[in-house]
PDB file of C-alpha atoms in Angstrom:
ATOM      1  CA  UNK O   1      85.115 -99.746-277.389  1.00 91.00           C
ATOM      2  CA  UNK O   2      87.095-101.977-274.963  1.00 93.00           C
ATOM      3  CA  UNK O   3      86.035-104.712-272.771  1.00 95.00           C
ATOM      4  CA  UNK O   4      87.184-103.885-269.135  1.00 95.00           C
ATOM      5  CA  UNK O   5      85.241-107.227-267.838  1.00 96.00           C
ATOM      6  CA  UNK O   6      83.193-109.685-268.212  1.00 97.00           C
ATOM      7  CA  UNK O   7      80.169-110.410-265.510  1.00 98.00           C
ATOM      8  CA  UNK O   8      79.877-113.143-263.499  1.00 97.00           C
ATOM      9  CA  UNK O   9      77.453-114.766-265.997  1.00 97.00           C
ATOM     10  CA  UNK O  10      79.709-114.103-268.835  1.00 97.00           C
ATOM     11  CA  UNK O  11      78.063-110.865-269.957  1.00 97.00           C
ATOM     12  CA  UNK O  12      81.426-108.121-271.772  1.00 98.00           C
ATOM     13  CA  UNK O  13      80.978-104.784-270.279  1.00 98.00           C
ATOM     14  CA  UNK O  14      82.608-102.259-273.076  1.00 96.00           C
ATOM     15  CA  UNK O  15      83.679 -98.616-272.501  1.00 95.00           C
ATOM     16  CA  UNK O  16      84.993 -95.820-274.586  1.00 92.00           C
ATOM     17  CA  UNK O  17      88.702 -95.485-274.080  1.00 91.00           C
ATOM     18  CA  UNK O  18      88.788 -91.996-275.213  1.00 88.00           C
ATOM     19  CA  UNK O  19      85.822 -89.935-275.421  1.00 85.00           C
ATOM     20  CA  UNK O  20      83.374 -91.123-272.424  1.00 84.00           C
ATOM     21  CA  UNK O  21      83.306 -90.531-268.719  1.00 81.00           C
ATOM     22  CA  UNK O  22      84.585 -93.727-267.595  1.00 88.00           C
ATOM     23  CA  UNK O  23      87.395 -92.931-269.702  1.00 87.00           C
ATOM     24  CA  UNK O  24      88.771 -89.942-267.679  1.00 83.00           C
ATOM     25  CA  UNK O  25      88.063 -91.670-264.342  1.00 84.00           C
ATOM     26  CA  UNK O  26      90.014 -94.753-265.440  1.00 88.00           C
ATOM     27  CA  UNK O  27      92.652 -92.170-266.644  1.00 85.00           C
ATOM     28  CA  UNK O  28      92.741 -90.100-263.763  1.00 82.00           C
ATOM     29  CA  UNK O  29      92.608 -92.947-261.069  1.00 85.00           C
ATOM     30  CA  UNK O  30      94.402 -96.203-261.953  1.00 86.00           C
ATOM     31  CA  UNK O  31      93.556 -97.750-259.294  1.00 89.00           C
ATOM     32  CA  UNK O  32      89.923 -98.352-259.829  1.00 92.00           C
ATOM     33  CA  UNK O  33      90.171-100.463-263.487  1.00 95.00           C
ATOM     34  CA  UNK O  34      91.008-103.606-261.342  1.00 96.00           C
ATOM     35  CA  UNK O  35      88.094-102.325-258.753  1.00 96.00           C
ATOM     36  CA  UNK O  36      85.864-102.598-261.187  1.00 96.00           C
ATOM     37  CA  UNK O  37      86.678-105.720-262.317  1.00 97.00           C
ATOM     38  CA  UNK O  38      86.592-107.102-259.109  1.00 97.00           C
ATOM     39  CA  UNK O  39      82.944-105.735-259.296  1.00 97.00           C
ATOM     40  CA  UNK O  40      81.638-106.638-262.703  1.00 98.00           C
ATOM     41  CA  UNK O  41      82.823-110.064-261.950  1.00 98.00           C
ATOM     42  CA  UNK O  42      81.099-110.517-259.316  1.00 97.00           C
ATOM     43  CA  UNK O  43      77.322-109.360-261.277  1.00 97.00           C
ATOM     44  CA  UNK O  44      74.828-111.410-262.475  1.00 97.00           C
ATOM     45  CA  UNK O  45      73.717-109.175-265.940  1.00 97.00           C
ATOM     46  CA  UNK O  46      70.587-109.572-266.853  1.00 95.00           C
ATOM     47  CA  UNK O  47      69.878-106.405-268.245  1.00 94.00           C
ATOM     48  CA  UNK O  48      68.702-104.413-265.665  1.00 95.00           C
ATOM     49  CA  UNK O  49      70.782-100.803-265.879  1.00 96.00           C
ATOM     50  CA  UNK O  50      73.683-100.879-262.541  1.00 96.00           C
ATOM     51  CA  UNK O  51      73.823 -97.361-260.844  1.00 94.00           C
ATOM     52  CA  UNK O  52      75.026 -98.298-257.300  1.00 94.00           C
ATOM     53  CA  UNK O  53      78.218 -98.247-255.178  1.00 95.00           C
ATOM     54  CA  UNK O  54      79.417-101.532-253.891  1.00 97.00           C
ATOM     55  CA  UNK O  55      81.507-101.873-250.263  1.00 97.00           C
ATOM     56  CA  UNK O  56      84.622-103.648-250.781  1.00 96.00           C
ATOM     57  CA  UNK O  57      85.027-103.900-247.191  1.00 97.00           C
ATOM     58  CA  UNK O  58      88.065-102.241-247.260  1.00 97.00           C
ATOM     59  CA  UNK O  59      90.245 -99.029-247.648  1.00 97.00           C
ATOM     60  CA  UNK O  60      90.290 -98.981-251.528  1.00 95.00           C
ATOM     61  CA  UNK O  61      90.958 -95.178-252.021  1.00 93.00           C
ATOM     62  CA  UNK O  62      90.132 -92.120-251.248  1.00 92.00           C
ATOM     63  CA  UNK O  63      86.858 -90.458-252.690  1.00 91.00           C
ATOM     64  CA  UNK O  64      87.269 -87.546-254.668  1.00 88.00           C
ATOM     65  CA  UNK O  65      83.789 -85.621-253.634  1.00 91.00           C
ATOM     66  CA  UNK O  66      84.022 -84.040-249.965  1.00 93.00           C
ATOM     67  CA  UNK O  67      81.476 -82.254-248.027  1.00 93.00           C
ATOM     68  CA  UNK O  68      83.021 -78.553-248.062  1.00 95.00           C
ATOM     69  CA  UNK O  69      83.718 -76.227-245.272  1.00 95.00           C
ATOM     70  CA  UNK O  70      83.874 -72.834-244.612  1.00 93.00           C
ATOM     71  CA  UNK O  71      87.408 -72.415-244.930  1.00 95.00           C
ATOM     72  CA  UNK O  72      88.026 -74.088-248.105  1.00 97.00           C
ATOM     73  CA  UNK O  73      89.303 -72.617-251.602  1.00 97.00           C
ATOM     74  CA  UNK O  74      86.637 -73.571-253.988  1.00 98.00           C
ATOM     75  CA  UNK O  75      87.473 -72.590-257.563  1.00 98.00           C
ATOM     76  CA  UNK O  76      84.680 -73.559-260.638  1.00 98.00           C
ATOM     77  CA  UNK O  77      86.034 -75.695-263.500  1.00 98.00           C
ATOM     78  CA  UNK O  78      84.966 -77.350-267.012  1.00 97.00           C
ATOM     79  CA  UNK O  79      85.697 -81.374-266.270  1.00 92.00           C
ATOM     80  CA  UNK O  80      87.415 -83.090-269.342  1.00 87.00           C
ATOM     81  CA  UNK O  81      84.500 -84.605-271.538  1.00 84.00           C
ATOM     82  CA  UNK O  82      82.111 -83.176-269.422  1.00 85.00           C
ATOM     83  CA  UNK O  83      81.485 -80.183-271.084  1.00 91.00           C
ATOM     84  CA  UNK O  84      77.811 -80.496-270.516  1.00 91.00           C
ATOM     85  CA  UNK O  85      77.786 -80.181-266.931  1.00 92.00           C
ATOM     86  CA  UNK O  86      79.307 -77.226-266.780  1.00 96.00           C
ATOM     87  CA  UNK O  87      81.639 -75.825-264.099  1.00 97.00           C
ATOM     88  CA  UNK O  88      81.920 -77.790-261.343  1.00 96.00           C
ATOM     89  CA  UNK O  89      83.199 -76.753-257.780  1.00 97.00           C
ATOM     90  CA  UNK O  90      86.847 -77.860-256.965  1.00 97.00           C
ATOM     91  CA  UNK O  91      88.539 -77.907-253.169  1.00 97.00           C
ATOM     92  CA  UNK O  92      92.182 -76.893-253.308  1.00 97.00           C
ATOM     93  CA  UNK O  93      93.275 -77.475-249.655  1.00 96.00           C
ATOM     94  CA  UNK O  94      91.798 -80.936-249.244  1.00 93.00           C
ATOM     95  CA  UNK O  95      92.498 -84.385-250.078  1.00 93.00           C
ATOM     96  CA  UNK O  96      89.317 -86.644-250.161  1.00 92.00           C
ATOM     97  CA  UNK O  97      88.349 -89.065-246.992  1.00 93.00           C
ATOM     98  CA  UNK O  98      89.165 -92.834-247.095  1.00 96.00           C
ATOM     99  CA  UNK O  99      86.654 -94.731-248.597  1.00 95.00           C
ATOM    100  CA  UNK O 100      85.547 -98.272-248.753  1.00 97.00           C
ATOM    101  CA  UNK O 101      82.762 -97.711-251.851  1.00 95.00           C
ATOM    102  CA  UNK O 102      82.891 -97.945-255.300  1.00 94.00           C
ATOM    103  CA  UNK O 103      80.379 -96.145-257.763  1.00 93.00           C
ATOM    104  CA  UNK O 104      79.517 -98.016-261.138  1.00 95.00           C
ATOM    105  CA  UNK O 105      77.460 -96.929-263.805  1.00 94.00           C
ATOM    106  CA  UNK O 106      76.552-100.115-266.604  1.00 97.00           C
ATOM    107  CA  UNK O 107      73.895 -99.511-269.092  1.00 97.00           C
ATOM    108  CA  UNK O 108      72.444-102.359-271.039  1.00 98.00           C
ATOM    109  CA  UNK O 109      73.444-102.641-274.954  1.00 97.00           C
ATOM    110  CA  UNK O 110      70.765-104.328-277.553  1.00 95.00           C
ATOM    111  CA  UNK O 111      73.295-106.743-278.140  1.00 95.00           C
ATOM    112  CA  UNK O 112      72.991-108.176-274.084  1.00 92.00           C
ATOM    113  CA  UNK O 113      76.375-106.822-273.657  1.00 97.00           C
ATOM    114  CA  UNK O 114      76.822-103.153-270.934  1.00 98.00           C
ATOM    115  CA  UNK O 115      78.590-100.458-271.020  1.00 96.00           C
ATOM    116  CA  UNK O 116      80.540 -98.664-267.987  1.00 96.00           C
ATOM    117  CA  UNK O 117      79.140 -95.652-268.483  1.00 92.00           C
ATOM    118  CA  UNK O 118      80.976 -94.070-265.290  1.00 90.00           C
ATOM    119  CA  UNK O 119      82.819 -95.243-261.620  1.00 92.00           C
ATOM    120  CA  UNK O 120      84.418 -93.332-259.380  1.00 90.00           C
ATOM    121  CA  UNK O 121      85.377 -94.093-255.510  1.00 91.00           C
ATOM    122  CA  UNK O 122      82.578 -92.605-253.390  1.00 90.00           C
ATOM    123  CA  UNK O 123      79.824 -93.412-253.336  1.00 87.00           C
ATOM    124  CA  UNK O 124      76.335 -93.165-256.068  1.00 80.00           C
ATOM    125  CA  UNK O 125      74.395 -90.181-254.153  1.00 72.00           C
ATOM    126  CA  UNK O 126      77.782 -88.222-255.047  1.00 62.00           C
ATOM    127  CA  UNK O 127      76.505 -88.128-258.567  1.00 64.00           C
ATOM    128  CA  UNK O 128      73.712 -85.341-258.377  1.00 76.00           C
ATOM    129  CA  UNK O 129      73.117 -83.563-261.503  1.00 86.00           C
ATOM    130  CA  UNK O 130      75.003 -80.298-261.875  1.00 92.00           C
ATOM    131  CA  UNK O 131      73.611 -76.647-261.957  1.00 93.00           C
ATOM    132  CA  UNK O 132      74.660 -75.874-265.356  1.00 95.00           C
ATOM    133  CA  UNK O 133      73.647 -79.536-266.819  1.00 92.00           C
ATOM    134  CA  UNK O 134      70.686 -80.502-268.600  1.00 93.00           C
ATOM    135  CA  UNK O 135      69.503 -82.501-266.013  1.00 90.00           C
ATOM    136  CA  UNK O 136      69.766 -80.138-262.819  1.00 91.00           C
ATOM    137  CA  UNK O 137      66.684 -80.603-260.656  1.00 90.00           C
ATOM    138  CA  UNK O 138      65.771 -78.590-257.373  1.00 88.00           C
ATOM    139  CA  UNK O 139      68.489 -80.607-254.799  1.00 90.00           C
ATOM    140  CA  UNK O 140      71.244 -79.780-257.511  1.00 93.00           C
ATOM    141  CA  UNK O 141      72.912 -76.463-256.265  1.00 94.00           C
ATOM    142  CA  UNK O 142      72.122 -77.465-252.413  1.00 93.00           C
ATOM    143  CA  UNK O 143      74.374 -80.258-253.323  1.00 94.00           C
ATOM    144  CA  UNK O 144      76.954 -78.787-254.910  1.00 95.00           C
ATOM    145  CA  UNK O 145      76.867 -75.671-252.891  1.00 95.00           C
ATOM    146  CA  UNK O 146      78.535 -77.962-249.932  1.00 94.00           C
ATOM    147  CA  UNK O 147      80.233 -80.499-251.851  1.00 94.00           C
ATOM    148  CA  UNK O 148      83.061 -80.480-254.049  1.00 95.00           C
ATOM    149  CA  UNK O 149      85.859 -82.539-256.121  1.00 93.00           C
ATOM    150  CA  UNK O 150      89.506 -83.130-254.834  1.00 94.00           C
ATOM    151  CA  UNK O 151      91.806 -80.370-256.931  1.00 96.00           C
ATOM    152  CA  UNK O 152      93.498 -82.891-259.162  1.00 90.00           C
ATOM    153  CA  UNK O 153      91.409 -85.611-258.913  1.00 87.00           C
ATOM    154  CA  UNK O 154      90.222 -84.748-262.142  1.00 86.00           C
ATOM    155  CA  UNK O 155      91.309 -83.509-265.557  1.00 88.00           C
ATOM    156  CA  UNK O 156      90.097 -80.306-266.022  1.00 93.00           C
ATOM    157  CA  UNK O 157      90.136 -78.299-269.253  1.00 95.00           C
ATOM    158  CA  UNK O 158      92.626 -75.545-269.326  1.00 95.00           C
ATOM    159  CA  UNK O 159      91.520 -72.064-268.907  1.00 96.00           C
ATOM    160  CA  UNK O 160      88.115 -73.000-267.732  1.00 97.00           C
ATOM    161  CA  UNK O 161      88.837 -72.294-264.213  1.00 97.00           C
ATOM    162  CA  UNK O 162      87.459 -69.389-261.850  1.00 97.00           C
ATOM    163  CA  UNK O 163      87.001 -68.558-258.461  1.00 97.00           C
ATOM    164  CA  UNK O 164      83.556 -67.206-259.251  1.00 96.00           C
ATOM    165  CA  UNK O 165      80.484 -69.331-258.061  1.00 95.00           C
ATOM    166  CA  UNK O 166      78.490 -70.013-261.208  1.00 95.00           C
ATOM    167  CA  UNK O 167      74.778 -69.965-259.593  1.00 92.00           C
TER     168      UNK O 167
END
């Protein structure tokens, strides 16, 4: 575990460099590890669980979820250390909107300290459960049915991709 910042009231939020979620957004976007810094630092922790976007009040990306179209090429992929969810729809003639928001997801430790469970840039109603998860619910393949990741804004794993819808 690594400490990627430290709260406003001096509460170290941890994540897992290799294996978690946060991971392969920090891995696949750069950009956003001194986002969320700018974020965490500005939190009062008091063990409450974060699952929120916060404005930055300016351009700080673009998001990687887009409402889809008819004439977009949707493929179906497995998301690096995502397994779980399933395939997940894809755009490949897009490139994600401008976006002022920043998802973060901190869930308290016993020890007082959080970890970043996952961030993205978007926004937190972007983050409806999957069909293929555990956790789908009723809204989930509305949802995904008309919106979809960037191609490329995320590692996929090889050889899970297809142009077949999965539900």
């Amino acid at each position: 575990m690594k400490v990627i910042a430290t709260s406003k009231n001096h509460i170290k939020v941890f994540y897992d460099e290799v294996h978690s979620h946060a991971a392969t957004h920090l891995h696949d976007n750069p950009e956003l590890a001194p986002l969320l810094q700018e974020v965490i630092t500005s939190l009062e922790l008091t063990g409450q669980e974060v699952a929120d976007h916060f404005d930055r009040h300016r351009v700080i990306g673009r998001c990687d979820v887009v409402e889809v179209i008819k004439k977009d090429e949707i493929v179906y992929a497995v998301r690096k250390n995502r397994e779980n969810d399933g395939l997940v729809p894809f755009v490949k003639n897009r490139i994600g909107d401008l976006c002022q928001t920043i998802a973060v997801h901190l869930v308290p430790n016993k020890d007082a300290s959080y970890t970043l469970s996952s961030a993205w840039i978007g926004k937190f109603n972007d983050d409806e459960p999957f069909p293929q998860s555990k956790e789908a619910n009723s809204d989930s393949i509305a949802f995904w049915t008309s919106h979809a990741f960037i191609y490329g804004s995320q590692e996929i794993i090889p050889d899970t991709e297809t142009t077949l819808c999965p539900w």
